[in-house]
Short mmCIF file of C-alpha atoms in Angstrom, two decimals:
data_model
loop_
_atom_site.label_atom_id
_atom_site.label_comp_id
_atom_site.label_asym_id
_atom_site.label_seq_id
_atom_site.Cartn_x
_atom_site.Cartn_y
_atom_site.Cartn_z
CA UNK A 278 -95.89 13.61 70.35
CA UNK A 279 -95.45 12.70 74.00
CA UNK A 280 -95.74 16.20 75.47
CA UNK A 281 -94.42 15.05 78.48
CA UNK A 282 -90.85 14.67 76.92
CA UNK A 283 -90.58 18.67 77.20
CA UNK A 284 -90.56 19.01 80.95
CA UNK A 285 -92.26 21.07 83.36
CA UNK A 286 -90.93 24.24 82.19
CA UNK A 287 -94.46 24.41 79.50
CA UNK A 288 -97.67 23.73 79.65
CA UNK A 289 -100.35 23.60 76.86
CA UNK A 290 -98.87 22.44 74.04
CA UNK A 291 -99.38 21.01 70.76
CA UNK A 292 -97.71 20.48 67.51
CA UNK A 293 -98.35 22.41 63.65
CA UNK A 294 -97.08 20.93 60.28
CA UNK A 295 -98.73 23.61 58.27
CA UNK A 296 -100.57 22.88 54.83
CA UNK A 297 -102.22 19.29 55.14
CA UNK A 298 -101.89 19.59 51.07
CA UNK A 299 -97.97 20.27 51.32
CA UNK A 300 -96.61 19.66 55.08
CA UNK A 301 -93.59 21.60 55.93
CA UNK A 302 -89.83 20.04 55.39
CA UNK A 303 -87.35 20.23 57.72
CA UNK A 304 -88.48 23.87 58.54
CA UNK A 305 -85.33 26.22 60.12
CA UNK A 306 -86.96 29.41 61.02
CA UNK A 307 -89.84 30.39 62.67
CA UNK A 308 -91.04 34.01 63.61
CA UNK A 309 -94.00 35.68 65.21
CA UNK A 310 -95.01 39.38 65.04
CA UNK A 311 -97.90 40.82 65.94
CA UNK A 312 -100.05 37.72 65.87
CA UNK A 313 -98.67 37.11 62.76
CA UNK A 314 -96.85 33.83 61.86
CA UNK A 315 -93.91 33.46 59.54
CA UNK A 316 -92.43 29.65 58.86
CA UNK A 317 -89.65 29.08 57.04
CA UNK A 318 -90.20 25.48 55.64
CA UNK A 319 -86.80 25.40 54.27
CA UNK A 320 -87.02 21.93 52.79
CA UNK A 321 -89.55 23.05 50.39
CA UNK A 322 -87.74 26.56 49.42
CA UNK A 323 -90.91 28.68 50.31
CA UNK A 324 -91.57 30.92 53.23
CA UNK A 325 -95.40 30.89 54.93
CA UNK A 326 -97.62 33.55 56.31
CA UNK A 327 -100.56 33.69 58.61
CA UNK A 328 -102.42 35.96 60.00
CA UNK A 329 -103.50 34.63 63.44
CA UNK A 330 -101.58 31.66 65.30
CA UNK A 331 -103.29 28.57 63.97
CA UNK A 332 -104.80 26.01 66.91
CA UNK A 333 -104.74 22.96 64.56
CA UNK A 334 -102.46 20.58 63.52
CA UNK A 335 -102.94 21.90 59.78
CA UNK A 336 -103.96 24.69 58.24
CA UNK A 337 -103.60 26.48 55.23
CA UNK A 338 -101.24 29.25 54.70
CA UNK A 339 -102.76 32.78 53.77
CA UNK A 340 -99.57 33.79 52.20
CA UNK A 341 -96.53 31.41 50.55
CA UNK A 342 -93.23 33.24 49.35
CA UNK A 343 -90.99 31.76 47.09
CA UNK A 344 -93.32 29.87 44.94
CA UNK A 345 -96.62 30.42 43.14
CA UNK A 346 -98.78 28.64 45.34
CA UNK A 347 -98.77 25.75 48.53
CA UNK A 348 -98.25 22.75 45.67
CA UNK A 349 -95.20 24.13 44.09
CA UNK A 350 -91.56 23.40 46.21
CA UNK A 351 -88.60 23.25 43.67
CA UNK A 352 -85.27 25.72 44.45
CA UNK A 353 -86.06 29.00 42.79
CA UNK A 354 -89.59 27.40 41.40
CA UNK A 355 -87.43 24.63 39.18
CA UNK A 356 -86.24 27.84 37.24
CA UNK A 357 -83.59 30.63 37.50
CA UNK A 358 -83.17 33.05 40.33
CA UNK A 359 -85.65 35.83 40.62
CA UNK A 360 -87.24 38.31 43.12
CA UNK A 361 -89.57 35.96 43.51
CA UNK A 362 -88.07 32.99 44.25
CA UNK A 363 -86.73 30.98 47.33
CA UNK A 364 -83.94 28.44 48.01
CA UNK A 365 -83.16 27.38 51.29
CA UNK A 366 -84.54 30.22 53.35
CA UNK A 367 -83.61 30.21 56.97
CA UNK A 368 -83.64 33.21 58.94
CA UNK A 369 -86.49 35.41 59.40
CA UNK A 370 -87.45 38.76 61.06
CA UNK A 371 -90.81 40.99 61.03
CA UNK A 372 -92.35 43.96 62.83
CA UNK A 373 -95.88 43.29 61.41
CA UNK A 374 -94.95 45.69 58.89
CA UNK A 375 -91.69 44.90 57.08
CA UNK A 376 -90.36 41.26 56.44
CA UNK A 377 -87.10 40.32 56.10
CA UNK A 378 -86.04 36.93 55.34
CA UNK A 379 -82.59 35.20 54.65
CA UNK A 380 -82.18 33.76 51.52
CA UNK A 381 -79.17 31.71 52.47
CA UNK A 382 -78.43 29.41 49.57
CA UNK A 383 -79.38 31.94 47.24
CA UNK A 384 -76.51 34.28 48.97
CA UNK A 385 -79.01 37.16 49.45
CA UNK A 386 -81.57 38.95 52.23
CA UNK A 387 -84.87 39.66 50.89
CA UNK A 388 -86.53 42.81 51.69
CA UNK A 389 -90.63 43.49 51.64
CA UNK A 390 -91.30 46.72 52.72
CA UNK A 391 -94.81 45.76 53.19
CA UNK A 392 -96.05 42.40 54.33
CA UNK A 393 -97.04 40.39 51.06
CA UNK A 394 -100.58 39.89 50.46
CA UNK A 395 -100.18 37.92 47.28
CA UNK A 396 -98.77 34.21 47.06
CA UNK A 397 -95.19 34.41 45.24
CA UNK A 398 -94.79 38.37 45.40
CA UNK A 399 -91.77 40.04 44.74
CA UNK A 400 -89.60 41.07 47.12
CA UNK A 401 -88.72 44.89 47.21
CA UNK A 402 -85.60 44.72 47.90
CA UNK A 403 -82.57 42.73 47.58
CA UNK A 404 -78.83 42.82 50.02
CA UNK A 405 -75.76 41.02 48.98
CA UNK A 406 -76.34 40.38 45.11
CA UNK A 407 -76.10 43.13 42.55
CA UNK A 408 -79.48 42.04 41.21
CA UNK A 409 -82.21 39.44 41.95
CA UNK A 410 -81.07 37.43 39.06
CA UNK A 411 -77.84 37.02 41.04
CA UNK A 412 -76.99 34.16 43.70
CA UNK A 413 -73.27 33.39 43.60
CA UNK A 414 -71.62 33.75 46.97
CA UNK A 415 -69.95 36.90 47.05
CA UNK A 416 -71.54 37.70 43.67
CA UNK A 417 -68.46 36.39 41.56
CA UNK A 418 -68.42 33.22 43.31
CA UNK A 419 -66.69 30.51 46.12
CA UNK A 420 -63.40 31.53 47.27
CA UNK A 421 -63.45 35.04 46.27
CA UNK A 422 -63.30 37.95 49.16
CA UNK A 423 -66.20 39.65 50.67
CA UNK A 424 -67.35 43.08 50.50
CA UNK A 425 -69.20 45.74 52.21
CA UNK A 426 -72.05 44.59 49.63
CA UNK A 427 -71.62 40.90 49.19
CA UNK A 428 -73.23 37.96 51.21
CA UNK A 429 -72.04 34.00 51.39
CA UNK A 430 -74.72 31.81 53.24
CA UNK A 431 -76.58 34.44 55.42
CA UNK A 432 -78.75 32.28 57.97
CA UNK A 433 -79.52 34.43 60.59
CA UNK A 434 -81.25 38.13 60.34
CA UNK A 435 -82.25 40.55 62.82
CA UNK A 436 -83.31 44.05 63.46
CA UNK A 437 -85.07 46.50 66.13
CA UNK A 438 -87.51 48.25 63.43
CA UNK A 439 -84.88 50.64 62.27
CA UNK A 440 -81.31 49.02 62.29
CA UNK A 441 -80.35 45.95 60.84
CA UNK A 442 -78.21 42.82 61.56
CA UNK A 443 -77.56 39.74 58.99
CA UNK A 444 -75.35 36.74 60.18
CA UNK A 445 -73.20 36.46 57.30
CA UNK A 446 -72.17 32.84 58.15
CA UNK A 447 -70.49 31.42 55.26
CA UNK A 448 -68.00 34.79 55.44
CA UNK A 449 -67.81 34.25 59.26
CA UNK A 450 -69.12 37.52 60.15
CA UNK A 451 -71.79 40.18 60.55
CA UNK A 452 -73.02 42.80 59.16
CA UNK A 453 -74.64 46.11 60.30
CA UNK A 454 -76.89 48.84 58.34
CA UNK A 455 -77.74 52.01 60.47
CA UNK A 456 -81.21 51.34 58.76
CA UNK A 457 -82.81 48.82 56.64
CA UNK A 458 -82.33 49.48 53.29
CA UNK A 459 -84.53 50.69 50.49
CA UNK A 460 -82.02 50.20 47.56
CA UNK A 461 -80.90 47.06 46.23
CA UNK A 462 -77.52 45.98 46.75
CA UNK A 463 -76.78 48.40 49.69
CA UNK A 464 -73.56 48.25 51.39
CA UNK A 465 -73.18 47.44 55.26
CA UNK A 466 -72.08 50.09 57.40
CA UNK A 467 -70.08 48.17 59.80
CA UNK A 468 -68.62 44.67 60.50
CA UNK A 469 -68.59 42.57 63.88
CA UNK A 470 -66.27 39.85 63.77
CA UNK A 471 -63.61 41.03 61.43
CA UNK A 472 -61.04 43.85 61.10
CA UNK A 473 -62.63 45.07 57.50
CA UNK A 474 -65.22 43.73 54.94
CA UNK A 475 -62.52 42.01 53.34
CA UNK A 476 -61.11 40.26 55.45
CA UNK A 477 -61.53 36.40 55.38
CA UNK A 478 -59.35 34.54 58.01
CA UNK A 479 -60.59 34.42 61.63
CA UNK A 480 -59.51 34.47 65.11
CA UNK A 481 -60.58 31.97 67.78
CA UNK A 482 -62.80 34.95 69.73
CA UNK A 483 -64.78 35.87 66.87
CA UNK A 484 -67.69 34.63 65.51
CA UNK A 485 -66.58 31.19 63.88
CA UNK A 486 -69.87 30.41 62.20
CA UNK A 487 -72.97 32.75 63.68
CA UNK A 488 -75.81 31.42 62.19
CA UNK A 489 -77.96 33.58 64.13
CA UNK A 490 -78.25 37.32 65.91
CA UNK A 491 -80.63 38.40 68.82
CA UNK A 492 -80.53 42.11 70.55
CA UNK A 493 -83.19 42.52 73.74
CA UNK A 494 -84.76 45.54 74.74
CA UNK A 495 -81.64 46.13 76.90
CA UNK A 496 -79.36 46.61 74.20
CA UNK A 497 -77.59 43.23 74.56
CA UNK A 498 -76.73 40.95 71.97
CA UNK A 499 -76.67 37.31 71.78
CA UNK A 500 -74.99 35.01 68.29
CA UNK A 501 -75.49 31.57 68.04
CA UNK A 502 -71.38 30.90 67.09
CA UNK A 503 -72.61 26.70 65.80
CA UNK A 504 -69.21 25.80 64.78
CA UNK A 505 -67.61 26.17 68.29
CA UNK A 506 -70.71 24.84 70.08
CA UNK A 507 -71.00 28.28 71.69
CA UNK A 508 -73.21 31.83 71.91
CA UNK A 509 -71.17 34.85 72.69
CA UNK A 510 -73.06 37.55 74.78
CA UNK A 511 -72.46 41.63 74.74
CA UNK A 512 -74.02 43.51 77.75
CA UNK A 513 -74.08 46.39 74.65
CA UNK A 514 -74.39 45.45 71.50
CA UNK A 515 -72.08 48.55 70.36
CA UNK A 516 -69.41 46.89 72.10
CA UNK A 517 -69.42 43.90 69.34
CA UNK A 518 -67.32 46.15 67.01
CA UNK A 519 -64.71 47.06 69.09
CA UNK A 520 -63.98 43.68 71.00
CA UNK A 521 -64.79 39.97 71.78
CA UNK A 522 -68.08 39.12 73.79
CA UNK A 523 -68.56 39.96 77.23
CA UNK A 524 -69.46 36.41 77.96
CA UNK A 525 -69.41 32.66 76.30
CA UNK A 526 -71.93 30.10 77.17
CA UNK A 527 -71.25 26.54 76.49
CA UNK A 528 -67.43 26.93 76.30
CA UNK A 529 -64.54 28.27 78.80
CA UNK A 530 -62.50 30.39 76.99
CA UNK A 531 -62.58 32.04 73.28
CA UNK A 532 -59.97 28.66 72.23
CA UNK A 533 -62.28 25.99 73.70
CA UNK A 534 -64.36 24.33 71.29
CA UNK A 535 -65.37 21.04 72.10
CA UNK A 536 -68.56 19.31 71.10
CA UNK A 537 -70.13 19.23 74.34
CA UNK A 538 -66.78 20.16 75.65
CA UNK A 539 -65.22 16.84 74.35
CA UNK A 540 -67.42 14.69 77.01
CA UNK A 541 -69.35 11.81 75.69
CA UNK A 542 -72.88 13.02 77.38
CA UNK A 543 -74.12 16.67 77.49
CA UNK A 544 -74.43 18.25 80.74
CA UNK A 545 -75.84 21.62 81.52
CA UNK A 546 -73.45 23.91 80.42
CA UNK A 547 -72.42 22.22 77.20
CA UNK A 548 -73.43 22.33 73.90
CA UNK A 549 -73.67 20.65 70.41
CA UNK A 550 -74.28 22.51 67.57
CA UNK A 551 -76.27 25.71 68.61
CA UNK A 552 -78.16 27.41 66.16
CA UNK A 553 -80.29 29.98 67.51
CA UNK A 554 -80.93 31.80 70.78
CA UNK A 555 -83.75 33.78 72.24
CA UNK A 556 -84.30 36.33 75.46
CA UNK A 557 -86.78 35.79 76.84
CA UNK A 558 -87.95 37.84 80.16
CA UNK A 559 -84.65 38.75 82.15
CA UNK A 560 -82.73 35.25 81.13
CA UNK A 561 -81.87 33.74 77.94
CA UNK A 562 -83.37 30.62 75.90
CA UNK A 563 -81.17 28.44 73.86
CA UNK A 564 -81.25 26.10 71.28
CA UNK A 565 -78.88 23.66 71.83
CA UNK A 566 -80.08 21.90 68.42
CA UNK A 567 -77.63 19.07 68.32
CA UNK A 568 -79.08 17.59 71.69
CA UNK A 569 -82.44 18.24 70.73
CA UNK A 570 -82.83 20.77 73.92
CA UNK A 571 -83.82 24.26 74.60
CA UNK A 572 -81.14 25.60 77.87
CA UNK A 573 -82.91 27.89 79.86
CA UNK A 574 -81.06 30.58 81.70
CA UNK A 575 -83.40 32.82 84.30
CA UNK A 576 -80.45 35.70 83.71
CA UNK A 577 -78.13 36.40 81.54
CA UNK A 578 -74.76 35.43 82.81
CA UNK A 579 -72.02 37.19 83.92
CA UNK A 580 -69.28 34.58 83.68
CA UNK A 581 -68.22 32.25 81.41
CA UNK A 582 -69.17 28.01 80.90
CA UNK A 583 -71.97 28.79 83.00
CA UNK A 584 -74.80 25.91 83.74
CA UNK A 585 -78.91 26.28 82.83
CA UNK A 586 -80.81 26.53 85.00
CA UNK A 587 -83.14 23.68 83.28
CA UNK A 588 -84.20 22.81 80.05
CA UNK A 589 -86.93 21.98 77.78
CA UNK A 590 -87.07 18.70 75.36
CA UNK A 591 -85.32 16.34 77.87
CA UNK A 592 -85.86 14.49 80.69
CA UNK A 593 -82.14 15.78 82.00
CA UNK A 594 -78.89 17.28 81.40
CA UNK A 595 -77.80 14.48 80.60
CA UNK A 596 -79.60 12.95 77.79
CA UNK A 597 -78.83 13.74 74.17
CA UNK A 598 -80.49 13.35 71.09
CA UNK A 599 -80.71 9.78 70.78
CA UNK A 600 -82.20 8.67 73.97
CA UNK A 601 -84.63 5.48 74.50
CA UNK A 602 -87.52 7.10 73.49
CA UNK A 603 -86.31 7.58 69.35
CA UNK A 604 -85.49 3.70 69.43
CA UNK A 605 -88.59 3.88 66.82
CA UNK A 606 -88.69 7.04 65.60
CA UNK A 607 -87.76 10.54 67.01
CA UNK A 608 -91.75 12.24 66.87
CA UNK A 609 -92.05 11.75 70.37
CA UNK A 610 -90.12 14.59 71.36
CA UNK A 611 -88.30 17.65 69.70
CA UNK A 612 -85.27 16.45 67.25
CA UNK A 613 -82.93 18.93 66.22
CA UNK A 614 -84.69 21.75 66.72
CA UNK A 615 -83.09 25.05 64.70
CA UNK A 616 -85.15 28.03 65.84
CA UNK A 617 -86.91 29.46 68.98
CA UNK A 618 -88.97 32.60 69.09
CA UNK A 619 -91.61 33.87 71.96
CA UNK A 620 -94.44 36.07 71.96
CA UNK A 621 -95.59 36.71 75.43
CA UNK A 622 -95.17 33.37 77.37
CA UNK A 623 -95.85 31.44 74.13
CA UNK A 624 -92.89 29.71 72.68
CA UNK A 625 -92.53 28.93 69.13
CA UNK A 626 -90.17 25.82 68.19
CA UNK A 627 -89.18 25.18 64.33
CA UNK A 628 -88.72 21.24 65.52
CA UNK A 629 -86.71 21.30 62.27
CA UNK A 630 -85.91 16.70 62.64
CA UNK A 631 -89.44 16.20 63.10
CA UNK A 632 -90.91 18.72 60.20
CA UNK A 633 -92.96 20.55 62.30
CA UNK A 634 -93.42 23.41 64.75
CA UNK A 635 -94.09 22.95 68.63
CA UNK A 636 -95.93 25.59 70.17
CA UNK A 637 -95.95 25.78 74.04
CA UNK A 638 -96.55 27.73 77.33
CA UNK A 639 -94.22 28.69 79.08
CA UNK A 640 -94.63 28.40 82.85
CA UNK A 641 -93.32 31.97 84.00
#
């Protein structure tokens, strides 16, 4: 990788692709909790655990979810749904202590209570399917309404140690527990983004498609809304259940929804399909995945459309995805990146087009 296609917003950096026996595939989450590192390498329906931050370019997992050891990759281990198994997991959140991990095309959130220490271990628990033999959206299948209980494509999860957040994104919503649950099949306690649980159509200023859900230390909340090229901000997260965000970055107004606002070139307040978000310090870092760019914003903001203040993965505003530099080949800088996570001033990129991670400094 030419590290120089990032910018001058990081220093220090250097790429991981995981097991040299079994590289990752088109990995879309990527989380870090005390020191430890969680990878979902989505691609290959398994989710990866280590227990420091590795400095090479490969290294072996100490953990793998979702299959019985680094060799094996098939949807649900080439077999049927079970507690132990994995297809297409996206979205993951730890404490060091408890893992949680969205289990998106198996319409489900996976609970361990305690971090894994065996390759392939069960989860403990098991949100939005009846069972773990389960995995129809909405438990009795496509086109039938939600419930309190029932999950359709969750991508994004989320919690502060004791509450917790899944972006329901195939039912356009999310959904809140007053504490992360111990019981299988648990109802939510409350809804953002829709009237009741049942409710299926949608209004311009709700969530649209929130693939992912970030709350800072401050109480506000941040959702990566992909399908209008947008991420709605609350200045209190509580607010998100009685009304529309505070604030929209990357579109005008709760109707806009262009695809970099309908311009032919990305500039520095538009956006192309946004997947994830991440505060970081008093501002706001966001992955603006379908220009292969992370915005960054040194506050949050208090109007609407605003611009970044720079960016990281570009050489400007300007430049998109396909810029002269992927004429042969796109490894020379971040492609489609899906998910962004920091610990300290490190930065953590799941450089989902290039099947890898990126792992930089950032410059404070």
């Amino acid at each position: 990788m030419n590290f120089e296609t990032l910018g001058k917003q990081v220093t220090n950096s250097r790429i991981f692709k995981g097991s040299k026996q079994m590289p990752f595939l088109a990995p879309r989450g990527v989380f870090v909790a005390k020191n430890l590192l969680f990878v979902s390498d989505t691609g290959r329906n398994r989710v990866f655990i280590w227990k420091g931050i590795p400095t090479s370019e490969h290294q072996e997992p100490d953990i793998v979810l979702g299959q019985s050891d680094v060799s094996k990759t098939g949807r649900n281990s080439g077999g049927d749904v079970t507690a132990n198994t994995l297809q297409y997991p996206s979205g993951i959140w730890s404490d060091g202590k408890i893992l949680v991990v969205g289990d998106a095309w198996n319409h489900r959130v996976l609970i361990w209570h305690t971090i894994p220490t065996e390759n392939g271990q069960a989860a403990d628990v098991v949100l939005g399917q009846p069972d773990f033999a389960s995995n129809q959206p909405n438990v009795t299948g496509i086109g039938n309404d939600p419930s309190a209980q029932t999950l359709n494509w969750p991508y994004g999860v989320f919690s502060d140690g004791e509450r917790l957040w899944i972006a329901d994104t195939g039912n356009r919503r999310i959904l809140y527990y007053n504490a992360i649950p111990i019981e299988n099949y648990a109802a939510a306690d409350k809804v953002i983004g829709k009237p009741t649980f049942t409710t299926r159509d949608y209004n311009n200023d709700e969530p649209i498609w929130p693939y992912s859900v970030k709350i800072n230390g401050k109480g506000q909340m941040a959702v990566a809304d992909t399908q209008f090229y947008r991420v709605l901000v609350w200045n209190n997260n509580e607010d998100a259940f009685l009304k529309p965000a505070d604030i929209i970055i990357g579109q005008d107004n709760f109707d806009a929804c262009g695809q970099n606002q309908f311009r032919l070139a990305p500039e520095g307040n538009t956006m192309n399909w946004t997947y994830d978000a991440c505060f970081y310090k008093d501002g706001i870092l966001i992955n603006d995945t379908g220009n292969s760019r992370i915005l960054k914003f040194d506050e949050i903001p208090t109007k609407n459309n605003p611009s970044a203040n720079a960016l990281i993965g570009r050489e400007d505003f300007i430049t998109s995805s396909e810029f002269k530099g992927n004429m042969h080949g796109t490894d020379s800088a971040i492609y489609w990146p899906f998910s962004i996570i920091t610990q300290g001033d490190t930065l953590f990129i799941a450089d989902t087009g290039n099947h890898r991670l990126v792992i930089t400094e950032l410059i404070p």
